[in-house]
PDB file of C-alpha atoms in Angstrom:
ATOM      1  CA  UNK A   1     -52.610   9.184 -46.226  1.00  0.00           C
ATOM      2  CA  UNK A   2     -51.678   9.545 -49.834  1.00  0.00           C
ATOM      3  CA  UNK A   3     -48.603   7.693 -51.106  1.00  0.00           C
ATOM      4  CA  UNK A   4     -45.263   9.546 -50.608  1.00  0.00           C
ATOM      5  CA  UNK A   5     -43.918  11.179 -53.691  1.00  0.00           C
ATOM      6  CA  UNK A   6     -40.076  11.100 -54.295  1.00  0.00           C
ATOM      7  CA  UNK A   7     -38.128  12.868 -56.884  1.00  0.00           C
ATOM      8  CA  UNK A   8     -34.595  11.481 -57.445  1.00  0.00           C
ATOM      9  CA  UNK A   9     -32.306  13.893 -59.258  1.00  0.00           C
ATOM     10  CA  UNK A  10     -29.089  12.135 -60.251  1.00  0.00           C
ATOM     11  CA  UNK A  11     -27.187  11.581 -63.555  1.00  0.00           C
ATOM     12  CA  UNK A  12     -26.060   8.096 -62.454  1.00  0.00           C
ATOM     13  CA  UNK A  13     -28.738   5.822 -63.909  1.00  0.00           C
ATOM     14  CA  UNK A  14     -27.463   2.782 -61.788  1.00  0.00           C
ATOM     15  CA  UNK A  15     -27.901   4.869 -58.711  1.00  0.00           C
ATOM     16  CA  UNK A  16     -31.476   5.867 -59.734  1.00  0.00           C
ATOM     17  CA  UNK A  17     -32.255   2.139 -60.280  1.00  0.00           C
ATOM     18  CA  UNK A  18     -31.017   1.272 -56.886  1.00  0.00           C
ATOM     19  CA  UNK A  19     -32.835   4.084 -55.199  1.00  0.00           C
ATOM     20  CA  UNK A  20     -36.114   3.318 -56.930  1.00  0.00           C
ATOM     21  CA  UNK A  21     -35.853  -0.421 -55.908  1.00  0.00           C
ATOM     22  CA  UNK A  22     -35.011   0.267 -52.288  1.00  0.00           C
ATOM     23  CA  UNK A  23     -37.984   2.824 -52.012  1.00  0.00           C
ATOM     24  CA  UNK A  24     -40.424   0.529 -53.776  1.00  0.00           C
ATOM     25  CA  UNK A  25     -39.541  -2.649 -51.822  1.00  0.00           C
ATOM     26  CA  UNK A  26     -40.146  -0.864 -48.633  1.00  0.00           C
ATOM     27  CA  UNK A  27     -43.011   1.544 -49.831  1.00  0.00           C
ATOM     28  CA  UNK A  28     -44.755  -0.186 -52.762  1.00  0.00           C
ATOM     29  CA  UNK A  29     -47.326   2.496 -53.162  1.00  0.00           C
ATOM     30  CA  UNK A  30     -44.732   5.333 -53.475  1.00  0.00           C
ATOM     31  CA  UNK A  31     -44.512   7.421 -56.590  1.00  0.00           C
ATOM     32  CA  UNK A  32     -40.910   7.837 -57.795  1.00  0.00           C
ATOM     33  CA  UNK A  33     -39.674  10.250 -60.437  1.00  0.00           C
ATOM     34  CA  UNK A  34     -36.178  10.488 -61.687  1.00  0.00           C
ATOM     35  CA  UNK A  35     -34.453  13.360 -63.556  1.00  0.00           C
ATOM     36  CA  UNK A  36     -30.948  13.230 -64.776  1.00  0.00           C
ATOM     37  CA  UNK A  37     -29.797  16.831 -63.700  1.00  0.00           C
ATOM     38  CA  UNK A  38     -31.076  19.928 -61.991  1.00  0.00           C
ATOM     39  CA  UNK A  39     -32.117  21.659 -65.088  1.00  0.00           C
ATOM     40  CA  UNK A  40     -34.516  19.006 -66.258  1.00  0.00           C
ATOM     41  CA  UNK A  41     -35.732  18.591 -62.635  1.00  0.00           C
ATOM     42  CA  UNK A  42     -36.726  22.216 -62.484  1.00  0.00           C
ATOM     43  CA  UNK A  43     -38.631  21.901 -65.734  1.00  0.00           C
ATOM     44  CA  UNK A  44     -40.394  18.750 -64.286  1.00  0.00           C
ATOM     45  CA  UNK A  45     -41.504  20.717 -61.197  1.00  0.00           C
ATOM     46  CA  UNK A  46     -42.557  23.824 -63.203  1.00  0.00           C
ATOM     47  CA  UNK A  47     -44.714  21.385 -65.232  1.00  0.00           C
ATOM     48  CA  UNK A  48     -46.323  19.937 -62.098  1.00  0.00           C
ATOM     49  CA  UNK A  49     -46.999  23.423 -60.632  1.00  0.00           C
ATOM     50  CA  UNK A  50     -48.522  24.628 -63.918  1.00  0.00           C
ATOM     51  CA  UNK A  51     -50.805  21.526 -63.871  1.00  0.00           C
ATOM     52  CA  UNK A  52     -51.650  22.256 -60.285  1.00  0.00           C
ATOM     53  CA  UNK A  53     -50.265  19.008 -59.216  1.00  0.00           C
ATOM     54  CA  UNK A  54     -48.510  18.545 -55.866  1.00  0.00           C
ATOM     55  CA  UNK A  55     -44.747  19.014 -55.445  1.00  0.00           C
ATOM     56  CA  UNK A  56     -42.957  15.847 -54.580  1.00  0.00           C
ATOM     57  CA  UNK A  57     -42.681  15.494 -50.816  1.00  0.00           C
ATOM     58  CA  UNK A  58     -39.098  14.205 -50.922  1.00  0.00           C
ATOM     59  CA  UNK A  59     -36.127  15.126 -53.148  1.00  0.00           C
ATOM     60  CA  UNK A  60     -33.132  12.983 -53.213  1.00  0.00           C
ATOM     61  CA  UNK A  61     -30.420  15.279 -54.820  1.00  0.00           C
ATOM     62  CA  UNK A  62     -26.916  14.581 -56.101  1.00  0.00           C
ATOM     63  CA  UNK A  63     -24.311  17.355 -56.049  1.00  0.00           C
ATOM     64  CA  UNK A  64     -22.204  16.674 -58.955  1.00  0.00           C
ATOM     65  CA  UNK A  65     -24.183  16.571 -62.234  1.00  0.00           C
ATOM     66  CA  UNK A  66     -23.820  17.909 -65.828  1.00  0.00           C
ATOM     67  CA  UNK A  67     -25.560  21.156 -66.831  1.00  0.00           C
ATOM     68  CA  UNK A  68     -26.526  22.030 -63.304  1.00  0.00           C
ATOM     69  CA  UNK A  69     -25.113  21.055 -59.908  1.00  0.00           C
ATOM     70  CA  UNK A  70     -27.283  20.048 -56.979  1.00  0.00           C
ATOM     71  CA  UNK A  71     -26.214  23.456 -55.216  1.00  0.00           C
ATOM     72  CA  UNK A  72     -27.314  25.469 -58.306  1.00  0.00           C
ATOM     73  CA  UNK A  73     -30.729  23.472 -58.362  1.00  0.00           C
ATOM     74  CA  UNK A  74     -31.109  24.344 -54.572  1.00  0.00           C
ATOM     75  CA  UNK A  75     -30.573  28.079 -55.336  1.00  0.00           C
ATOM     76  CA  UNK A  76     -33.298  28.031 -58.112  1.00  0.00           C
ATOM     77  CA  UNK A  77     -35.605  25.874 -56.078  1.00  0.00           C
ATOM     78  CA  UNK A  78     -35.579  28.499 -53.292  1.00  0.00           C
ATOM     79  CA  UNK A  79     -35.985  31.482 -55.712  1.00  0.00           C
ATOM     80  CA  UNK A  80     -38.461  29.947 -58.221  1.00  0.00           C
ATOM     81  CA  UNK A  81     -40.637  28.102 -55.670  1.00  0.00           C
ATOM     82  CA  UNK A  82     -40.391  29.853 -52.446  1.00  0.00           C
ATOM     83  CA  UNK A  83     -43.743  28.668 -51.159  1.00  0.00           C
ATOM     84  CA  UNK A  84     -42.789  24.942 -51.639  1.00  0.00           C
ATOM     85  CA  UNK A  85     -40.989  23.275 -48.833  1.00  0.00           C
ATOM     86  CA  UNK A  86     -40.006  19.806 -50.149  1.00  0.00           C
ATOM     87  CA  UNK A  87     -37.926  17.512 -47.824  1.00  0.00           C
ATOM     88  CA  UNK A  88     -34.586  17.604 -49.591  1.00  0.00           C
ATOM     89  CA  UNK A  89     -31.787  15.075 -48.794  1.00  0.00           C
ATOM     90  CA  UNK A  90     -28.315  15.451 -50.398  1.00  0.00           C
ATOM     91  CA  UNK A  91     -27.248  12.031 -51.752  1.00  0.00           C
ATOM     92  CA  UNK A  92     -23.634  12.201 -52.878  1.00  0.00           C
ATOM     93  CA  UNK A  93     -20.248  10.377 -53.174  1.00  0.00           C
ATOM     94  CA  UNK A  94     -18.638  13.574 -51.813  1.00  0.00           C
ATOM     95  CA  UNK A  95     -17.309  13.233 -48.229  1.00  0.00           C
ATOM     96  CA  UNK A  96     -16.061  16.858 -48.373  1.00  0.00           C
ATOM     97  CA  UNK A  97     -16.916  18.774 -45.174  1.00  0.00           C
ATOM     98  CA  UNK A  98     -17.247  21.951 -47.297  1.00  0.00           C
ATOM     99  CA  UNK A  99     -20.070  20.247 -49.496  1.00  0.00           C
ATOM    100  CA  UNK A 100     -21.821  19.061 -46.325  1.00  0.00           C
ATOM    101  CA  UNK A 101     -21.725  22.507 -44.719  1.00  0.00           C
ATOM    102  CA  UNK A 102     -22.884  24.114 -47.994  1.00  0.00           C
ATOM    103  CA  UNK A 103     -25.727  21.707 -48.277  1.00  0.00           C
ATOM    104  CA  UNK A 104     -26.732  22.382 -44.772  1.00  0.00           C
ATOM    105  CA  UNK A 105     -26.860  26.085 -45.443  1.00  0.00           C
ATOM    106  CA  UNK A 106     -30.015  25.672 -47.569  1.00  0.00           C
ATOM    107  CA  UNK A 107     -33.159  25.633 -45.575  1.00  0.00           C
ATOM    108  CA  UNK A 108     -34.861  22.973 -47.500  1.00  0.00           C
ATOM    109  CA  UNK A 109     -31.922  20.516 -46.884  1.00  0.00           C
ATOM    110  CA  UNK A 110     -32.808  18.093 -44.229  1.00  0.00           C
ATOM    111  CA  UNK A 111     -29.579  16.117 -44.350  1.00  0.00           C
ATOM    112  CA  UNK A 112     -26.796  14.599 -46.204  1.00  0.00           C
ATOM    113  CA  UNK A 113     -25.887  11.010 -46.853  1.00  0.00           C
ATOM    114  CA  UNK A 114     -23.015   9.343 -48.852  1.00  0.00           C
ATOM    115  CA  UNK A 115     -22.980   6.805 -51.447  1.00  0.00           C
ATOM    116  CA  UNK A 116     -22.975   3.849 -51.548  1.00  0.00           C
ATOM    117  CA  UNK A 117     -26.464   3.847 -50.407  1.00  0.00           C
ATOM    118  CA  UNK A 118     -27.971   1.400 -47.851  1.00  0.00           C
ATOM    119  CA  UNK A 119     -31.558   0.546 -47.292  1.00  0.00           C
ATOM    120  CA  UNK A 120     -31.562   1.947 -43.859  1.00  0.00           C
ATOM    121  CA  UNK A 121     -30.556   5.376 -44.930  1.00  0.00           C
ATOM    122  CA  UNK A 122     -33.438   5.643 -47.475  1.00  0.00           C
ATOM    123  CA  UNK A 123     -35.986   4.179 -45.112  1.00  0.00           C
ATOM    124  CA  UNK A 124     -34.955   6.750 -42.463  1.00  0.00           C
ATOM    125  CA  UNK A 125     -35.495   9.598 -44.846  1.00  0.00           C
ATOM    126  CA  UNK A 126     -38.783   8.569 -45.802  1.00  0.00           C
ATOM    127  CA  UNK A 127     -39.818   7.788 -42.210  1.00  0.00           C
ATOM    128  CA  UNK A 128     -38.613  11.195 -41.133  1.00  0.00           C
ATOM    129  CA  UNK A 129     -40.654  12.725 -43.833  1.00  0.00           C
ATOM    130  CA  UNK A 130     -43.711  10.750 -42.882  1.00  0.00           C
ATOM    131  CA  UNK A 131     -43.283  11.641 -39.262  1.00  0.00           C
ATOM    132  CA  UNK A 132     -42.968  15.317 -40.176  1.00  0.00           C
ATOM    133  CA  UNK A 133     -46.297  15.122 -41.973  1.00  0.00           C
ATOM    134  CA  UNK A 134     -48.027  13.565 -39.027  1.00  0.00           C
ATOM    135  CA  UNK A 135     -46.744  16.440 -36.810  1.00  0.00           C
ATOM    136  CA  UNK A 136     -48.218  18.993 -39.148  1.00  0.00           C
ATOM    137  CA  UNK A 137     -51.761  17.392 -38.941  1.00  0.00           C
TER     138      UNK A 137
END
């Protein structure tokens, strides 16, 4: 099986550093990419598609970011890449039930976890994704 590819979309560089370290300590072969907001993340994905590169299997997405919120990113992800089905988890400091319900209204969103992050949450997300791949084989 090829290494899991994970796209982290968050404007908080400390959070990105922590996430990458958690992922790489547990999955040293994982490929991680970080983008500071939804707009640059969409350009990153467009570039990968134009180069015939695979979509990252997992996207860890913050809600509140400059330029484009996580929700705006999800709307464009669904409309611009309808054939792609990444495994999206919202990673946010928001504990708002409204935000959680809105996140879950998107078909690509698999779940919602709140910051601060703990190793077990990230490992759970990656393991759930890997398990879904095995079921599709």
